[in-house]
GROMACS .gro file of C-alpha atoms in nm:
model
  307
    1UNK     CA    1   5.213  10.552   4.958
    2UNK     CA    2   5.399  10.633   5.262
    3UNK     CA    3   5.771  10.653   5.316
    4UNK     CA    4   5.920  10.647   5.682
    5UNK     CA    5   6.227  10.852   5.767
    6UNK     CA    6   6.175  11.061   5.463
    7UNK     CA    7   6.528  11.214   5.320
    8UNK     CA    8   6.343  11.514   5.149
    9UNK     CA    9   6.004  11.695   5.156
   10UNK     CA   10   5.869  11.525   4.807
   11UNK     CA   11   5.956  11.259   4.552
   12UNK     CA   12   6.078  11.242   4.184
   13UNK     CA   13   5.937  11.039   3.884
   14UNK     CA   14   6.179  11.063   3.582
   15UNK     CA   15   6.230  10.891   3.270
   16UNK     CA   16   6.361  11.047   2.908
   17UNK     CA   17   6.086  11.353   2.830
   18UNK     CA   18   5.918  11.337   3.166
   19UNK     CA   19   5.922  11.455   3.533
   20UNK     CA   20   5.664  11.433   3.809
   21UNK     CA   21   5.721  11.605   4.125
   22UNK     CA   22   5.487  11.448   4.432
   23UNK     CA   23   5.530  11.603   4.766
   24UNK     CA   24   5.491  11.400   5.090
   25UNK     CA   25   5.344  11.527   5.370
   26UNK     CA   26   5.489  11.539   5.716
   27UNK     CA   27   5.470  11.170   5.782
   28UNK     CA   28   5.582  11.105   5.438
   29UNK     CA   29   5.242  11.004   5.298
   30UNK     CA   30   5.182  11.110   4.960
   31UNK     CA   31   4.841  11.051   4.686
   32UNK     CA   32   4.866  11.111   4.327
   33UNK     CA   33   4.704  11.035   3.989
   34UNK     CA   34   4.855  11.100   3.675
   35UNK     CA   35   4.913  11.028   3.273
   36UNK     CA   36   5.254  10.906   3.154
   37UNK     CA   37   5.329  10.955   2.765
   38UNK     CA   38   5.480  10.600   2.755
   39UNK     CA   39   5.495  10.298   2.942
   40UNK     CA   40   5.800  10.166   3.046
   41UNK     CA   41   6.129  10.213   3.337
   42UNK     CA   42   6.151  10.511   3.555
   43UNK     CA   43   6.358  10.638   3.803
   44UNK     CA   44   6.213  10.713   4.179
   45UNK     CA   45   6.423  10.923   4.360
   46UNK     CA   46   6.376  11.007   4.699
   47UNK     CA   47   6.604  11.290   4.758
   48UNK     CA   48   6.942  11.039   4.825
   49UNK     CA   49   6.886  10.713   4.643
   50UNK     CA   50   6.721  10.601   4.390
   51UNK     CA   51   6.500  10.268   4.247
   52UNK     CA   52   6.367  10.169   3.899
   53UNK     CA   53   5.932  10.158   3.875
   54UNK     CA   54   5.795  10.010   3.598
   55UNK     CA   55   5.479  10.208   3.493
   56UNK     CA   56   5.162  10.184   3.271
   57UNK     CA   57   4.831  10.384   3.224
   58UNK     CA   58   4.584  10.195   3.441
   59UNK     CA   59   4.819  10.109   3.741
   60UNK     CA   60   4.721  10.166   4.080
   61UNK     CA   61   5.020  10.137   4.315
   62UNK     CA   62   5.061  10.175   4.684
   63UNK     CA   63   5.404  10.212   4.784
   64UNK     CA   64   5.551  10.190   5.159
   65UNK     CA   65   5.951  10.155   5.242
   66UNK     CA   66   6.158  10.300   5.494
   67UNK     CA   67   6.404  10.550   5.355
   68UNK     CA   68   6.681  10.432   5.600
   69UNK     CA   69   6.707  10.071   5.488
   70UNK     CA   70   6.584  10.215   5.125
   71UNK     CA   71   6.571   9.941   4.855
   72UNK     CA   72   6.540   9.668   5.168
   73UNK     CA   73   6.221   9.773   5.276
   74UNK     CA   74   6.019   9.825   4.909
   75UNK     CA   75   5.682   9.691   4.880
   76UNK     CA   76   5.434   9.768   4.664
   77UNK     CA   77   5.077   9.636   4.593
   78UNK     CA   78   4.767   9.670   4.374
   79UNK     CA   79   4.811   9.680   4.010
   80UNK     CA   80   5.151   9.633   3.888
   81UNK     CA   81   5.285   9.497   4.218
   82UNK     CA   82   5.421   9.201   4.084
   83UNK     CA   83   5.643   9.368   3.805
   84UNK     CA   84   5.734   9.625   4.102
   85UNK     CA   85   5.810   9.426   4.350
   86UNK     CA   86   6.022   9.192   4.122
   87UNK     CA   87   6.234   9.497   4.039
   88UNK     CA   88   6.290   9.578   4.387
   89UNK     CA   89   6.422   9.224   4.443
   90UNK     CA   90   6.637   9.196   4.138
   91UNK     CA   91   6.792   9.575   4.265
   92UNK     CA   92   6.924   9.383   4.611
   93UNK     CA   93   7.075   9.064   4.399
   94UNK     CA   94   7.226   9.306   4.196
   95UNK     CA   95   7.354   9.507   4.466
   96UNK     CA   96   7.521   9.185   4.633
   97UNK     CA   97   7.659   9.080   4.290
   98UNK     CA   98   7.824   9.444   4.254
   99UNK     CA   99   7.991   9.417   4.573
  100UNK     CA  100   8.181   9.081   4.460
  101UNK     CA  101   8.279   9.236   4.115
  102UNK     CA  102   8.657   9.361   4.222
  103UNK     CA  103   8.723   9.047   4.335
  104UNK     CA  104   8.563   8.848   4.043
  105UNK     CA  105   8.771   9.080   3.806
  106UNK     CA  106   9.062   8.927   3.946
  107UNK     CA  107   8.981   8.572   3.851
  108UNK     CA  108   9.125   8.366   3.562
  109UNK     CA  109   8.919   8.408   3.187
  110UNK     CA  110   8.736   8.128   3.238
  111UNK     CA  111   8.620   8.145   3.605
  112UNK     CA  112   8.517   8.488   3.526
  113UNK     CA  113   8.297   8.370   3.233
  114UNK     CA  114   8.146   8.086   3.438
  115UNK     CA  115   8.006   8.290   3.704
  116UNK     CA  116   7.900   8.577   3.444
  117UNK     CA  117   7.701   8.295   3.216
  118UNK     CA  118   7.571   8.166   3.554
  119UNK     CA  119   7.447   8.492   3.623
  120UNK     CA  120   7.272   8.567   3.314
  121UNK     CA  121   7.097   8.231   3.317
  122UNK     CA  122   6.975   8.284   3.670
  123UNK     CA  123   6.823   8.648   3.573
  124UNK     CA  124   6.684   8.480   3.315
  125UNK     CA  125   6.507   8.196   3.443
  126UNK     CA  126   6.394   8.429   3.772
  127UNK     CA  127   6.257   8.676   3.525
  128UNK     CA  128   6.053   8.418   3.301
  129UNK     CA  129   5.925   8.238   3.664
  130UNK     CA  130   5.799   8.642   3.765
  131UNK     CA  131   5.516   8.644   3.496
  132UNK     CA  132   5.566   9.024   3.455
  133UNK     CA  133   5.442   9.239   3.213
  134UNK     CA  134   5.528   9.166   2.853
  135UNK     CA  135   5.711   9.489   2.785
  136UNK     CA  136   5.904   9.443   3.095
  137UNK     CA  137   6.006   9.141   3.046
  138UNK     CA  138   6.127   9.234   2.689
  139UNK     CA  139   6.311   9.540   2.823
  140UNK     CA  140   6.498   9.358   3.082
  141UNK     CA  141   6.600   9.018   2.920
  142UNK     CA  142   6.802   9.312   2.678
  143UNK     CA  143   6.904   9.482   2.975
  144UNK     CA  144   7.029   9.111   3.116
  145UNK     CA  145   7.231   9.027   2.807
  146UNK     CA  146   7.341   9.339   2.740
  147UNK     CA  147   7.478   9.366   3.133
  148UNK     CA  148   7.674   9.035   3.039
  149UNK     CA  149   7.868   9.162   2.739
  150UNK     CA  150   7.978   9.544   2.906
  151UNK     CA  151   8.099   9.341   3.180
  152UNK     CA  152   8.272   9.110   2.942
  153UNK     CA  153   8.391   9.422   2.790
  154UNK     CA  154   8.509   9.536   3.111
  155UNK     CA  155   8.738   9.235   3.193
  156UNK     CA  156   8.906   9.245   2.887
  157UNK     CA  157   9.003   9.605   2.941
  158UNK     CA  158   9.132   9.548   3.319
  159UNK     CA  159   9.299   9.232   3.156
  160UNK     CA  160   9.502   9.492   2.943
  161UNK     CA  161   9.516   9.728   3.180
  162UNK     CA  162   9.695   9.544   3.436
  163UNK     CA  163   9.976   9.505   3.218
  164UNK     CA  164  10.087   9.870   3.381
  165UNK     CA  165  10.144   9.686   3.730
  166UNK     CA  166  10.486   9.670   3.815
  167UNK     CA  167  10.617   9.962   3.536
  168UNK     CA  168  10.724  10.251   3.683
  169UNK     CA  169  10.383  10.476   3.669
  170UNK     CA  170  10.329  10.786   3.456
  171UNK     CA  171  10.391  11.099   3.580
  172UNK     CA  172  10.125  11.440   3.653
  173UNK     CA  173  10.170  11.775   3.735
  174UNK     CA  174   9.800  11.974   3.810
  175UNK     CA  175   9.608  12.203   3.988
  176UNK     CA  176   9.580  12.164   4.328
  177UNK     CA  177   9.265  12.258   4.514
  178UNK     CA  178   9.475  12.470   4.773
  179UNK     CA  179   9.664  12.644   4.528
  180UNK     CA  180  10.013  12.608   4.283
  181UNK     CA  181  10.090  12.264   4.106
  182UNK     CA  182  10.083  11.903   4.242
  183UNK     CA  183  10.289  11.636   4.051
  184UNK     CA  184  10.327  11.213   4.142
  185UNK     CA  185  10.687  11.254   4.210
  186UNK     CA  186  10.624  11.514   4.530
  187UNK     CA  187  10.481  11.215   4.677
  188UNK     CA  188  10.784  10.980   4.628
  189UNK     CA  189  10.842  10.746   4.939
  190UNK     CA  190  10.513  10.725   5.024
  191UNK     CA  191  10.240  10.503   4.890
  192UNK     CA  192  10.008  10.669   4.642
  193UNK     CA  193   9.621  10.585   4.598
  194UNK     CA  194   9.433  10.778   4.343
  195UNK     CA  195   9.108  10.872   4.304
  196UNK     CA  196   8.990  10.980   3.914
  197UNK     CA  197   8.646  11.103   3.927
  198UNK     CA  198   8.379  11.407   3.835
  199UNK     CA  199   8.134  11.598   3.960
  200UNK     CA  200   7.865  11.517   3.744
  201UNK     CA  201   7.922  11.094   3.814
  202UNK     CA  202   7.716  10.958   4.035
  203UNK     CA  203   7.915  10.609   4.123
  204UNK     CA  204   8.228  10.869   4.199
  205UNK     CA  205   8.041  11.085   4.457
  206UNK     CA  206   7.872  10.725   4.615
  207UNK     CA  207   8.195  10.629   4.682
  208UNK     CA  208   8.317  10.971   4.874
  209UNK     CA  209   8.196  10.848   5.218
  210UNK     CA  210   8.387  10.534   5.155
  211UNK     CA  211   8.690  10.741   5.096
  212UNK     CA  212   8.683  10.968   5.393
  213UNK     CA  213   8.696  10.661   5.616
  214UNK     CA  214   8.968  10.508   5.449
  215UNK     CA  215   9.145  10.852   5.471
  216UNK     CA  216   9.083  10.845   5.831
  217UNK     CA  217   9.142  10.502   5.907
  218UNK     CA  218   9.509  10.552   5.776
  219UNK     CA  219   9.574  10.916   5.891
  220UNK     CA  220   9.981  10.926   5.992
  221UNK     CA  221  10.105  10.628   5.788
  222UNK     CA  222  10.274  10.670   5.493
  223UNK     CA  223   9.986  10.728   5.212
  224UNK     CA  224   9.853  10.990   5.030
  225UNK     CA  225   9.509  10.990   4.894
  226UNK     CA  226   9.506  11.202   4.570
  227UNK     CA  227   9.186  11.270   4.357
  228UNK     CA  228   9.205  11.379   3.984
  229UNK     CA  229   8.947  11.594   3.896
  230UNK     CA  230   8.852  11.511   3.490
  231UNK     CA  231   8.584  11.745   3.466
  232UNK     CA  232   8.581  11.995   3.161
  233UNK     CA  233   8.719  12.344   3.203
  234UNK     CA  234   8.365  12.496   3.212
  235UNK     CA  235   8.318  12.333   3.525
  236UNK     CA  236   8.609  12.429   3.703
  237UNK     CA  237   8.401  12.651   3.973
  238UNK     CA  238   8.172  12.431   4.017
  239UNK     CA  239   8.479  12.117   4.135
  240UNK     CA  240   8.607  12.398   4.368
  241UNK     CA  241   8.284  12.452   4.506
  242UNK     CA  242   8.210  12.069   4.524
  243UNK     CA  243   8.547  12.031   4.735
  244UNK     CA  244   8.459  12.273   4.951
  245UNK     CA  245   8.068  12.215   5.018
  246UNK     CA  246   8.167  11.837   5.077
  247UNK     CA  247   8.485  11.894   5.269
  248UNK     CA  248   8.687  11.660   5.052
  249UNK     CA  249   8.991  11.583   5.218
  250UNK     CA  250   9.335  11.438   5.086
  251UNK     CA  251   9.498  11.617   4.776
  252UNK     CA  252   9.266  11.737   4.523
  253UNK     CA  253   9.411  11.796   4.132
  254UNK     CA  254   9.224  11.927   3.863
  255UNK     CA  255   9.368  11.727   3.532
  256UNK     CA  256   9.455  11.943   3.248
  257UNK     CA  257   9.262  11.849   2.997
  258UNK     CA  258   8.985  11.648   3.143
  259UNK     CA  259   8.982  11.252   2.936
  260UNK     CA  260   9.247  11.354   2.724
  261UNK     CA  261   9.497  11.469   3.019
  262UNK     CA  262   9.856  11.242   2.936
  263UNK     CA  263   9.767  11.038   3.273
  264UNK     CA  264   9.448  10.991   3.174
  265UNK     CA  265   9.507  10.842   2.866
  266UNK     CA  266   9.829  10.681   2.983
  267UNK     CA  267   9.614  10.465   3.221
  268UNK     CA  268   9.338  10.392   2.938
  269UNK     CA  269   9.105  10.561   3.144
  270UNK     CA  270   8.726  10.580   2.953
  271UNK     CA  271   8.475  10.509   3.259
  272UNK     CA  272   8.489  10.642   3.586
  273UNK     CA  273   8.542  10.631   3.944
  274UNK     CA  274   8.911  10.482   3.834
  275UNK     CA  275   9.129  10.397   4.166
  276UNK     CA  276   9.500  10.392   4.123
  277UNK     CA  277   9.749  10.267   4.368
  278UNK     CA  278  10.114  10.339   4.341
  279UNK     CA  279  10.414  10.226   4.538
  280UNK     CA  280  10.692  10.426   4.712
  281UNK     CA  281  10.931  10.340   4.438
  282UNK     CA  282  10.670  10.503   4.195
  283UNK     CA  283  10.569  10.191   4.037
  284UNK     CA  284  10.247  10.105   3.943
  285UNK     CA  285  10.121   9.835   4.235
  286UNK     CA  286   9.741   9.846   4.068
  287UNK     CA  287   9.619  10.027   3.780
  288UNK     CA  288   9.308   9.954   3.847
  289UNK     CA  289   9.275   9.916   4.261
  290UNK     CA  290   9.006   9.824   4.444
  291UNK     CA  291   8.719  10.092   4.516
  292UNK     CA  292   8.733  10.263   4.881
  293UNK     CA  293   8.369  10.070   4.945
  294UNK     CA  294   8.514   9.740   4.882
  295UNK     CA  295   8.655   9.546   5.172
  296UNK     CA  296   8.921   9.430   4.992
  297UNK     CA  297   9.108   9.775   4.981
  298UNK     CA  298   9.095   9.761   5.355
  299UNK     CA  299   9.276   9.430   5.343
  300UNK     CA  300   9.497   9.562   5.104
  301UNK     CA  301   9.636   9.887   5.217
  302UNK     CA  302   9.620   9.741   5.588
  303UNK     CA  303   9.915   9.442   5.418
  304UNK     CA  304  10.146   9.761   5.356
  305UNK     CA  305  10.109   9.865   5.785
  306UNK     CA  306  10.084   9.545   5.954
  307UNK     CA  307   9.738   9.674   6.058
   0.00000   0.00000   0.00000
């Protein structure tokens, strides 16, 4: 294959018990022939992003895409195009249908439910209309319903969650990054947005960028932009070092005992990145806000400054 505007020197093949390492040349052309224990979903990863292959003994694949536009530009052909390129299509209807989810989350029970069983009928039907591969197919029509009832999952847990907006919010006192103690009520008069995230979490760090413009964006006003740290303890060098290699700005905490810190827990807080946005009076306006990448933050924080 080729890959234009290369983001590193080579390419990685992963799934669970394997790893192939290709390197591209100069112009990002690369030629390789191999045996994989299994058939089945693995993950390419090009040095900044990633996409899902399906592979088999016996397939001969030629891959070009333009690292820039990334999952955009994917083509494949020769033997096992079709189930490759179908995965590269269903990874851009996905990504639109992600970028809607804050917003869907907001809607009434059975609105929400419509569009989710709408969803998983259209995957469904688009998947039996690809002809792919029988193993595919029987690994992804699980994948489809089992999409359907986390997110189902999900919106019953926001449901309770929200139940915390308008209460005055729990409090926190932890590390900061620059040194001493950092607690919520330091803050008081001034609108507070939380970040809770990790190191190790991949979603968390996608959003950084995200966050830095948002931090930018509303530089002066009256906002802080706090992120609580809930890795373990033995990874406590490592979030230092990750603050500092990535220039993190705003106010960075280190929770006290990682999940099963009081705020944490107070906030019912079991997946992460988890954005928080209090008021000036120290109630809680969102306990579950809207992600820095989603336009609806924007809108959001921009109500509170007549911006």
């Amino acid at each position: 294959g080729k890959i234009a505007n290369r983001n590193s020197d080579s390419i990685v093949l992963a799934t669970k018990g394997f790893q192939k390492t290709i390197r591209l040349s100069k112009r990002g052309q690369f030629k390789d022939a191999f045996e994989i224990p299994t058939e089945g979903l693995f993950q390419l990863f090009d040095g900044s992003e990633t996409t899902l292959l399906f592979l088999k003994n016996g397939y001969n694949l030629k891959l070009t895409m333009d690292a820039k536009k990334f999952d955009e530009s994917i083509k494949y052909e020769g033997n096992g195009s079709n189930e490759n390129n179908y995965l590269a299509q269903k990874a851009l209807t996905d990504e639109v249908f992600e970028k809607d989810l804050d917003l869907l989350f907001l809607e009434d029970e059975v609105t929400f439910k419509s569009v989710l069983d709408k969803k998983k009928t259209t995957d469904l039907a688009q998947l039996q209309r690809a002809a792919v591969d029988a193993s595919l197919s029987q690994m992804l029509t699980s994948m489809i319903q089992q999409e359907s009832m986390m997110l189902s999952q999900v919106y019953a847990q926001k449901k309770v969650v929200q139940k915390m907006n308008g209460l005055v919010s729990p409090s926190f006192n932890y590390e900061n990054h620059k040194g001493g103690k950092t607690k919520l009520e330091d803050f008081k008069g001034k609108y507070v947005y939380i970040d809770v995230w990790a190191t190790w979490c991949g979603p968390c760090r996608a959003e950084i960028p995200f966050l830095k413009k948002v931090e930018e964006k509303f530089h002066g006003k009256e906002i802080v932009f706090v992120s609580i740290s809930v890795d373990t303890q033995k990874d406590h060098e490592k979030w230092k070092k990750f603050v500092n290699d990535k220039q993190l700005g705003g106010v960075q905490l280190f929770a006290d005992n990682n999940w099963n810190s009081d705020f944490i827990k107070a906030f019912g807080i079991n997946s992460i990145p988890r954005f928080i946005l209090i008021g000036p009076d120290g109630k809680v306006i969102s306990a579950d806000a809207h992600r820095p990448s989603s336009k609806a933050l924007d809108s959001t924080l921009g109500e509170f400054f007549n911006m």
